[in-house]
Short mmCIF file of C-alpha atoms in Angstrom, two decimals:
data_model
loop_
_atom_site.label_atom_id
_atom_site.label_comp_id
_atom_site.label_asym_id
_atom_site.label_seq_id
_atom_site.Cartn_x
_atom_site.Cartn_y
_atom_site.Cartn_z
CA MET A 1 68.43 113.95 85.28
CA GLN A 2 70.39 113.07 87.85
CA ASP A 3 71.35 115.01 91.18
CA GLU A 4 74.53 115.51 91.76
CA PRO A 5 77.91 114.93 92.89
CA ARG A 6 78.47 114.54 88.75
CA PRO A 7 80.40 110.98 87.88
CA ASP A 8 84.16 113.21 87.73
CA GLU A 9 83.36 114.80 91.42
CA LEU A 10 82.99 110.86 93.03
CA VAL A 11 85.93 109.69 91.13
CA LYS A 12 88.06 112.43 92.59
CA ALA A 13 87.06 111.75 95.86
CA VAL A 14 87.39 108.49 95.78
CA ALA A 15 90.70 108.80 94.10
CA GLU A 16 91.73 111.48 97.32
CA PHE A 17 90.84 108.82 99.47
CA LEU A 18 92.57 105.92 97.94
CA ARG A 19 95.40 108.82 97.76
CA ASN A 20 95.75 109.42 101.10
CA ASP A 21 94.64 107.29 103.63
CA ILE A 22 95.34 103.88 101.84
CA ALA A 23 97.91 104.39 99.15
CA PRO A 24 100.13 105.00 103.13
CA GLN A 25 98.34 101.74 104.45
CA ILE A 26 100.00 99.21 102.22
CA SER A 27 103.42 98.12 100.68
CA GLY A 28 104.59 95.45 98.15
CA HIS A 29 103.34 94.54 94.93
CA ALA A 30 99.89 95.57 95.87
CA ALA A 31 101.27 98.88 96.54
CA PHE A 32 101.95 98.69 93.23
CA LYS A 33 98.48 97.55 92.04
CA LEU A 34 96.83 100.54 93.92
CA ARG A 35 98.96 102.53 92.32
CA VAL A 36 97.74 102.14 89.22
CA ALA A 37 94.27 102.13 90.67
CA ILE A 38 94.59 105.32 91.05
CA ASN A 39 96.19 106.58 87.99
CA ALA A 40 93.19 104.79 86.37
CA LEU A 41 90.66 107.10 88.05
CA ASP A 42 92.65 109.91 87.65
CA LEU A 43 92.73 109.14 83.61
CA VAL A 44 88.43 108.60 84.16
CA THR A 45 87.98 112.13 86.00
CA ARG A 46 90.17 114.29 84.00
CA GLN A 47 88.05 112.35 80.53
CA LEU A 48 85.28 113.13 81.98
CA THR A 49 86.67 117.40 82.66
CA LEU A 50 87.70 117.52 79.31
CA ALA A 51 86.50 115.14 76.27
CA GLY A 52 83.47 117.79 76.08
CA ASP A 53 85.11 120.65 75.05
CA SER A 54 87.91 118.70 73.46
CA ASP A 55 85.59 115.51 71.35
CA ALA A 56 83.06 119.45 70.48
CA ALA A 57 86.43 120.19 69.19
CA GLU A 58 87.44 117.61 67.26
CA LEU A 59 84.27 117.74 65.09
CA HIS A 60 84.14 121.30 64.30
CA GLY A 61 87.73 120.39 62.84
CA LEU A 62 87.09 117.03 61.14
CA MET A 63 83.97 118.53 59.49
CA LEU A 64 85.41 121.38 58.42
CA LEU A 65 88.37 119.67 56.64
CA LEU A 66 86.21 116.93 55.61
CA GLY A 67 83.40 118.99 54.11
CA VAL A 68 80.32 116.69 56.08
CA HIS A 69 78.45 116.22 58.70
CA GLY A 70 79.06 112.93 60.30
CA THR A 71 80.25 111.17 63.40
CA LEU A 72 83.05 111.48 65.44
CA GLU A 73 83.42 108.06 64.94
CA GLY A 74 82.43 108.17 61.51
CA LEU A 75 84.31 111.79 60.17
CA ASN A 76 88.05 109.53 62.24
CA ARG A 77 87.17 107.08 60.03
CA ASP A 78 86.86 109.02 57.15
CA LEU A 79 89.22 111.19 57.78
CA ALA A 80 91.86 107.71 58.09
CA ASP A 81 91.06 106.33 55.23
CA ARG A 82 91.52 108.87 52.90
CA ILE A 83 95.01 109.42 54.37
CA ALA A 84 95.39 105.75 54.15
CA GLN A 85 94.49 106.33 50.72
CA GLY A 86 96.86 108.78 50.00
CA ASP A 87 94.30 111.69 48.58
CA VAL A 88 94.87 113.68 52.26
CA ASP A 89 97.88 114.91 53.27
CA LEU A 90 100.14 117.03 55.61
CA THR A 91 100.44 119.52 52.72
CA THR A 92 96.97 119.54 52.95
CA PRO A 93 95.48 122.83 54.51
CA GLY A 94 95.08 122.36 58.06
CA VAL A 95 95.23 118.22 58.28
CA LYS A 96 98.52 118.48 60.48
CA GLU A 97 97.16 121.06 63.05
CA HIS A 98 93.89 119.57 63.08
CA LEU A 99 96.01 115.84 63.65
CA TRP A 100 98.14 118.28 66.32
CA GLN A 101 95.15 119.48 68.33
CA THR A 102 93.29 116.17 68.98
CA THR A 103 96.81 114.26 69.87
CA LEU A 104 96.99 117.34 72.22
CA ALA A 105 93.59 116.54 73.65
CA LYS A 106 94.90 113.19 73.84
CA LEU A 107 96.90 113.40 75.96
CA ALA A 108 95.68 115.85 78.04
CA VAL A 109 94.07 113.08 78.98
CA ASP A 110 95.77 110.02 78.93
CA GLN A 111 99.40 110.99 80.21
CA PRO A 112 99.35 114.63 80.82
CA ASN A 113 103.61 113.52 82.62
CA TYR A 114 104.48 112.14 79.05
CA GLY A 115 107.25 113.84 77.97
CA SER A 116 106.89 114.47 74.49
CA TYR A 117 103.72 116.10 76.24
CA LYS A 118 105.63 118.76 78.24
CA ARG A 119 108.13 119.78 75.79
CA GLU A 120 105.62 120.33 73.47
CA LEU A 121 102.76 122.97 75.69
CA GLU A 122 106.09 124.29 76.66
CA SER A 123 108.12 125.35 72.81
CA LYS A 124 104.43 126.27 72.59
CA MET B 1 102.59 74.20 89.45
CA SER B 2 103.74 74.74 92.64
CA GLU B 3 106.58 76.52 94.40
CA ARG B 4 108.00 73.68 95.47
CA ALA B 5 106.64 71.45 92.82
CA VAL B 6 108.83 73.12 90.11
CA GLU B 7 111.56 73.14 93.18
CA ALA B 8 111.24 69.13 93.86
CA LEU B 9 111.62 68.46 89.42
CA LEU B 10 114.78 71.62 89.66
CA ALA B 11 116.51 69.80 92.07
CA ARG B 12 116.46 66.38 90.21
CA SER B 13 117.34 67.44 86.88
CA VAL B 14 119.97 69.48 88.26
CA MET B 15 121.32 66.88 91.06
CA ILE B 16 122.12 65.47 86.69
CA TRP B 17 123.39 67.56 85.03
CA CYS B 18 125.86 69.63 87.88
CA PRO B 19 128.22 67.40 89.57
CA GLY B 20 127.83 68.31 93.35
CA THR B 21 124.73 69.17 93.91
CA THR B 22 122.55 68.53 96.48
CA GLY B 23 119.85 70.36 96.21
CA VAL B 24 117.64 73.64 94.86
CA SER B 25 116.06 76.40 96.87
CA ALA B 26 113.98 79.48 96.33
CA ALA B 27 111.83 78.39 93.83
CA ALA B 28 110.34 81.71 93.16
CA ARG B 29 108.25 82.92 89.87
CA LEU B 30 109.43 85.65 88.62
CA SER B 31 107.60 87.02 85.90
CA GLY B 32 105.79 86.11 81.99
CA GLY B 33 102.70 84.60 81.15
CA ALA B 34 100.35 80.99 80.62
CA SER B 35 102.81 80.22 77.89
CA GLN B 36 106.26 80.82 79.06
CA GLU B 37 107.15 81.72 82.68
CA THR B 38 110.66 82.38 84.72
CA TRP B 39 112.02 80.85 87.71
CA SER B 40 113.89 81.87 89.58
CA PHE B 41 116.95 79.56 92.08
CA ASP B 42 119.54 79.01 93.76
CA ILE B 43 121.59 74.89 92.94
CA THR B 44 122.94 73.95 95.86
CA HIS B 45 127.19 73.62 95.56
CA PRO B 46 130.03 73.02 98.13
CA ASP B 47 131.45 75.16 96.50
CA GLY B 48 129.08 77.35 96.87
CA ALA B 49 125.09 78.48 95.69
CA ILE B 50 124.62 78.85 91.97
CA GLY B 51 122.12 81.91 90.85
CA ALA B 52 120.62 80.07 88.67
CA ILE B 53 116.86 81.60 86.29
CA LEU B 54 114.94 78.62 84.56
CA ARG B 55 112.73 80.15 81.39
CA ARG B 56 110.29 77.48 80.07
CA ALA B 57 106.91 76.62 78.39
CA PRO B 58 105.06 74.00 80.50
CA PRO B 59 103.99 71.08 79.55
CA GLY B 60 101.75 72.03 77.29
CA TYR B 61 102.81 75.38 76.38
CA GLY B 62 104.71 73.91 73.63
CA ALA B 63 104.47 75.97 70.17
CA ALA B 64 106.00 79.65 70.21
CA PRO B 65 103.29 81.92 69.21
CA GLY B 66 103.15 83.74 66.33
CA ARG B 67 106.16 86.25 66.54
CA ALA B 68 108.62 84.32 68.86
CA ALA B 69 111.90 82.37 68.41
CA GLY B 70 111.13 79.20 70.50
CA LEU B 71 113.10 78.88 73.77
CA ASP B 72 115.47 76.20 71.94
CA ALA B 73 116.03 78.30 69.73
CA GLU B 74 117.11 81.11 72.53
CA ALA B 75 119.00 79.08 74.26
CA VAL B 76 121.30 78.11 71.01
CA LEU B 77 121.58 82.61 70.68
CA MET B 78 122.58 83.38 73.61
CA GLN B 79 124.49 80.33 74.67
CA LEU B 80 126.27 82.00 70.96
CA ALA B 81 126.26 85.29 71.99
CA HIS B 82 127.81 84.19 75.61
CA ASP B 83 130.72 82.47 73.32
CA ALA B 84 130.94 85.51 71.49
CA GLY B 85 131.70 87.43 74.25
CA VAL B 86 128.55 89.59 74.01
CA PRO B 87 127.65 90.06 77.24
CA SER B 88 125.28 87.64 78.22
CA PRO B 89 124.02 84.76 80.31
CA LYS B 90 125.65 81.32 80.41
CA VAL B 91 123.45 78.40 79.30
CA LEU B 92 123.70 75.69 82.02
CA HIS B 93 121.12 73.33 80.75
CA VAL B 94 118.09 72.77 77.98
CA LEU B 95 115.04 71.24 79.69
CA LYS B 96 114.40 67.66 78.42
CA PRO B 97 111.59 65.70 78.26
CA ASP B 98 112.32 63.47 81.18
CA ASP B 99 113.18 66.61 83.35
CA ASP B 100 108.98 66.71 83.43
CA LEU B 101 109.56 70.93 82.89
CA GLY B 102 108.33 71.43 79.39
CA THR B 103 109.91 73.51 77.10
CA GLY B 104 112.88 76.06 77.59
CA PHE B 105 116.48 76.17 79.34
CA ILE B 106 118.24 77.37 82.41
CA MET B 107 120.95 79.96 82.39
CA GLN B 108 123.10 81.53 84.94
CA ARG B 109 121.49 84.58 87.33
CA VAL B 110 123.28 87.53 86.19
CA ALA B 111 122.95 89.66 88.62
CA GLY B 112 121.87 93.56 87.99
CA GLU B 113 118.81 96.16 87.25
CA THR B 114 117.05 95.81 84.32
CA ILE B 115 114.22 98.80 86.27
CA PRO B 116 114.89 101.96 84.25
CA ARG B 117 112.92 104.50 86.14
CA LYS B 118 116.74 103.31 88.55
CA ILE B 119 119.03 102.77 84.86
CA LEU B 120 118.04 106.23 84.56
CA ARG B 121 118.37 108.46 87.72
CA ASP B 122 119.42 106.05 90.71
CA ASP B 123 122.94 107.58 92.05
CA GLU B 124 124.67 103.52 91.40
CA PHE B 125 124.63 103.54 88.90
CA ALA B 126 125.32 107.77 87.24
CA GLN B 127 129.18 106.71 86.15
CA ALA B 128 128.10 103.41 84.26
CA ARG B 129 125.03 105.74 82.39
CA PRO B 130 127.63 108.44 79.98
CA LYS B 131 129.49 104.99 78.59
CA LEU B 132 125.98 102.66 78.29
CA ALA B 133 124.93 104.49 74.59
CA ARG B 134 128.61 103.14 73.33
CA GLN B 135 128.24 99.99 74.21
CA CYS B 136 124.67 99.44 73.16
CA GLY B 137 126.01 99.89 69.73
CA GLU B 138 129.60 98.14 70.01
CA ILE B 139 127.88 94.61 71.48
CA LEU B 140 125.39 95.48 68.31
CA ALA B 141 127.77 94.32 65.92
CA GLY B 142 128.73 91.70 68.81
CA ILE B 143 125.21 90.00 67.59
CA HIS B 144 125.17 90.86 64.18
CA GLY B 145 128.29 89.67 63.92
CA LEU B 146 126.86 86.74 65.02
CA SER B 147 128.07 83.38 62.50
CA ALA B 148 125.26 82.97 60.13
CA ALA B 149 126.19 79.94 59.74
CA SER B 150 125.84 78.63 63.39
CA LEU B 151 121.95 79.95 63.90
CA PRO B 152 119.16 78.23 64.67
CA GLN B 153 116.32 78.44 61.68
CA LEU B 154 114.62 81.78 62.31
CA ARG B 155 111.66 84.21 60.56
CA ARG B 156 112.89 85.84 59.13
CA MET B 157 111.63 90.20 58.03
CA ASN B 158 111.84 92.89 57.07
CA ALA B 159 110.59 96.47 56.53
CA ALA B 160 108.35 95.82 53.77
CA ALA B 161 107.75 92.35 55.65
CA GLU B 162 105.90 94.08 59.02
CA ILE B 163 104.71 97.58 57.74
CA VAL B 164 102.20 95.47 55.35
CA GLU B 165 101.11 93.43 58.81
CA LEU B 166 101.37 96.57 61.24
CA GLN B 167 98.92 97.91 58.32
CA ARG B 168 97.10 94.34 58.63
CA GLU B 169 96.56 94.93 62.83
CA ILE B 170 95.24 98.15 62.88
CA ASP B 171 93.21 97.59 60.43
CA GLY B 172 92.15 94.71 62.47
CA PHE B 173 91.75 97.23 65.62
CA GLY B 174 87.83 98.61 65.62
CA GLY B 175 88.14 102.43 66.03
CA PRO B 176 89.76 105.15 63.18
CA ARG B 177 93.49 105.32 63.87
CA PRO B 178 94.55 108.71 61.52
CA VAL B 179 97.74 109.57 63.08
CA PHE B 180 98.37 105.55 62.72
CA GLN B 181 97.59 105.62 59.17
CA LEU B 182 99.58 108.40 58.67
CA ALA B 183 102.10 107.20 59.75
CA LEU B 184 101.82 103.93 57.59
CA ARG B 185 102.00 106.32 54.51
CA TRP B 186 105.07 107.75 55.77
CA LEU B 187 106.80 103.77 55.72
CA ARG B 188 105.16 102.97 52.23
CA ASP B 189 106.34 106.39 50.63
CA ASN B 190 110.40 106.11 52.78
CA ASP B 191 110.93 102.78 52.04
CA PRO B 192 114.71 102.28 51.45
CA GLY B 193 113.97 98.36 50.63
CA ALA B 194 115.23 95.05 50.90
CA SER B 195 118.71 95.87 53.39
CA GLU B 196 121.74 94.20 51.98
CA ARG B 197 123.51 92.88 55.05
CA VAL B 198 121.15 90.66 56.21
CA THR B 199 122.74 89.09 60.28
CA LEU B 200 121.05 88.41 63.21
CA VAL B 201 118.63 90.62 64.71
CA HIS B 202 118.01 90.88 68.93
CA GLY B 203 114.30 92.35 67.85
CA ASP B 204 113.79 93.44 71.70
CA PHE B 205 116.73 95.16 72.69
CA ARG B 206 115.90 97.95 74.86
CA HIS B 207 115.46 98.58 78.93
CA GLY B 208 113.77 95.36 80.25
CA ASN B 209 115.87 93.35 78.32
CA LEU B 210 119.23 94.90 79.37
CA MET B 211 120.77 93.78 83.63
CA ILE B 212 122.71 96.63 83.69
CA GLY B 213 125.31 97.18 87.16
CA SER B 214 127.35 99.73 88.36
CA ASP B 215 129.76 98.99 85.17
CA GLY B 216 127.61 98.94 82.25
CA VAL B 217 125.39 96.04 80.79
CA ARG B 218 126.25 93.28 82.05
CA ALA B 219 123.12 90.63 80.15
CA VAL B 220 121.01 91.08 76.87
CA LEU B 221 118.45 88.84 77.79
CA ASP B 222 114.54 87.38 76.07
CA TRP B 223 116.04 86.35 73.04
CA GLU B 224 111.92 85.31 72.74
CA LEU B 225 111.95 88.11 69.29
CA ALA B 226 115.06 87.13 67.60
CA HIS B 227 115.07 87.07 63.65
CA LEU B 228 117.19 87.61 60.62
CA GLY B 229 116.68 91.30 59.05
CA ASP B 230 118.58 94.38 58.45
CA PRO B 231 120.48 95.05 62.12
CA MET B 232 119.67 98.89 61.88
CA GLU B 233 116.11 97.55 62.94
CA ASP B 234 118.26 96.72 66.66
CA LEU B 235 119.20 100.58 66.87
CA GLY B 236 116.26 102.10 65.74
CA TRP B 237 114.47 100.01 68.05
CA ILE B 238 116.25 101.87 71.74
CA CYS B 239 116.35 104.35 69.57
CA VAL B 240 111.69 105.03 70.15
CA ASN B 241 110.63 107.59 72.81
CA SER B 242 108.71 104.81 74.31
CA TRP B 243 112.24 103.47 75.56
CA ARG B 244 113.86 107.06 77.58
CA PHE B 245 111.18 106.82 79.78
CA GLY B 246 110.73 110.49 80.50
CA VAL B 247 114.59 111.59 79.41
CA ILE B 248 113.26 112.74 75.64
CA ASP B 249 116.25 114.76 74.45
CA LYS B 250 118.92 111.22 75.36
CA PRO B 251 117.44 109.43 72.36
CA VAL B 252 119.74 105.98 73.20
CA GLY B 253 116.73 104.77 75.62
CA GLY B 254 117.71 107.60 77.96
CA PHE B 255 120.76 108.22 78.75
CA GLY B 256 123.10 108.12 75.50
CA ALA B 257 122.94 110.48 71.76
CA TYR B 258 122.39 108.34 68.69
CA GLU B 259 126.49 109.10 68.17
CA GLU B 260 127.58 107.79 70.62
CA LEU B 261 125.90 104.27 69.99
CA PHE B 262 126.94 104.67 66.19
CA SER B 263 130.02 104.86 67.46
CA GLY B 264 130.19 102.38 68.85
CA TYR B 265 128.81 100.39 66.83
CA GLU B 266 131.33 101.42 63.97
CA ALA B 267 134.23 100.95 66.13
CA ALA B 268 133.51 97.60 66.56
CA SER B 269 132.12 96.15 63.84
CA GLY B 270 134.05 98.54 61.79
CA ILE B 271 130.73 98.92 59.69
CA ALA B 272 128.65 102.00 58.37
CA VAL B 273 125.48 102.51 60.62
CA ASP B 274 123.00 103.86 57.27
CA VAL B 275 121.46 106.83 59.22
CA ALA B 276 118.74 107.02 57.57
CA ARG B 277 117.13 102.95 57.61
CA VAL B 278 117.86 103.51 61.64
CA LYS B 279 115.57 106.70 61.46
CA PHE B 280 113.05 104.55 60.00
CA TRP B 281 113.68 101.93 62.07
CA GLU B 282 113.04 105.12 64.37
CA VAL B 283 109.51 104.99 62.92
CA ILE B 284 108.74 101.70 62.96
CA GLY B 285 109.53 100.89 66.26
CA THR B 286 107.03 103.56 66.92
CA LEU B 287 104.26 102.69 65.61
CA ARG B 288 105.08 99.13 66.62
CA TRP B 289 104.64 99.89 69.95
CA GLY B 290 101.47 101.39 69.53
CA VAL B 291 99.95 98.77 68.25
CA MET B 292 100.76 96.87 70.88
CA CYS B 293 99.25 98.92 73.15
CA VAL B 294 95.69 98.71 71.31
CA GLY B 295 96.82 94.93 71.53
CA MET B 296 96.65 95.00 75.14
CA MET B 297 93.73 96.91 75.62
CA GLN B 298 91.85 94.62 73.46
CA ARG B 299 93.34 91.36 75.16
CA PHE B 300 91.71 93.02 78.01
CA ARG B 301 88.51 93.73 77.15
CA LEU B 302 87.92 90.52 74.98
CA GLY B 303 90.99 87.86 76.52
CA PRO B 304 91.01 85.67 79.53
CA ASP B 305 93.73 88.75 81.03
CA HIS B 306 90.99 91.74 82.75
CA SER B 307 93.95 93.96 84.43
CA MET B 308 93.76 96.38 84.97
CA GLU B 309 97.06 97.08 84.41
CA ARG B 310 96.90 95.70 80.75
CA ALA B 311 93.61 98.34 80.54
CA MET B 312 95.95 101.13 81.19
CA ILE B 313 98.10 100.21 79.10
CA GLY B 314 96.05 100.74 76.30
CA ARG B 315 96.03 104.24 77.29
CA ARG B 316 99.41 104.87 76.03
CA SER B 317 99.19 104.72 72.96
CA SER B 318 97.87 108.04 72.26
CA GLU B 319 102.01 108.64 73.69
CA THR B 320 103.06 106.79 70.49
CA GLU B 321 101.21 109.79 68.62
CA ILE B 322 102.67 112.26 70.11
CA ASP B 323 105.30 110.65 69.39
CA LEU B 324 105.38 109.96 65.60
CA LEU B 325 104.04 113.72 65.62
CA ARG B 326 107.43 115.28 67.02
CA LEU B 327 109.23 112.81 63.84
CA LEU B 328 106.98 113.08 60.71
CA ALA B 329 104.92 116.49 60.99
CA PRO B 330 107.29 118.32 64.15
CA ARG B 331 105.76 122.64 65.05
CA ALA B 332 108.53 124.91 63.24
#
């Protein structure tokens, strides 16, 4: 077992240092690249914080949907194949809700400011 | 090649085909990858400086890969569009072997803005914004109306071929993509079949490739993905949510309504818009951009372009997944 602080705490502290102390000092293309870098660190923090729970929920949902046990990747491949073959579609009970839940969980990590995502959260 | 070297070659070339020229200045590389470059420079002339743009594949990078029309075809298309009254930069010169600049062309530099967030938010464009969607319809009508006989050799595409290509790319990614597979399935089940009308299709008519001023669209740029196909493809592509840059209730580029785009198109062409086909191409376009995002991630991981920006674009493919669900499986 590794000591603390946790990776998410470290990455967050680095992102805050870059945002608050370094960003105001630079300009031009380097400033643009720094913004991308800070965005990447923020994404990593969100993934470290959120993905444990959302992956567990996704795995549970896949097992319910497909009726088999497996890994997250294996069951996702199974679902993708069944959709491709037409064995599973939007009329299959639970499929639409599952795809929505897993996609919202991805956006929460990748791009929580994306317009469509914010709209879906509002209208929920 | 250094800026000074390119500037020297440009000066030698320009003095041959632009009488009175005394030289060129301010050559600066704008963008592009290894195989294609864009340069800005000024032609020094007694009547006043002429702003110019060089688009070229450097020597040794002549062959256009995959989907690209090729720089020679781009030059012909821009000139045809310009002559037909489509807002387009005038082509000044097509590169010849003696120019030692590779393949490509030199065109007039058109002043304006291509950055979406500025166009959609800055006061400077407030007067233009309400007119843009209709204007885009009129411009697309002009592009689709170019005489087929005058066009250069171009790739011919249709929805079925595009779906096969997307399927091949998605199956080639390592990881499973249930939402992309759902979209592919929908596309196969809803393919409206070959279009009766086959025209020149710009292929990348969206923000970034539209030079916009306070008066509206000033130039259509980047004809790299031009091909022959269903004209409704261009109308669907500019409505893809990824090109609305947050203004999601204005489907046409974040600046206008479907009806404005369609009425501009119909008024200028006299041809009815096939709304179902436009929707179909909007779905294909959304999936296409999602696939391109994953492709960026792969190039980051495998290829020479190991940049942070590319890596982060890979994390935008989920944006297209939520948009595909909003299109194909909207929640109540």
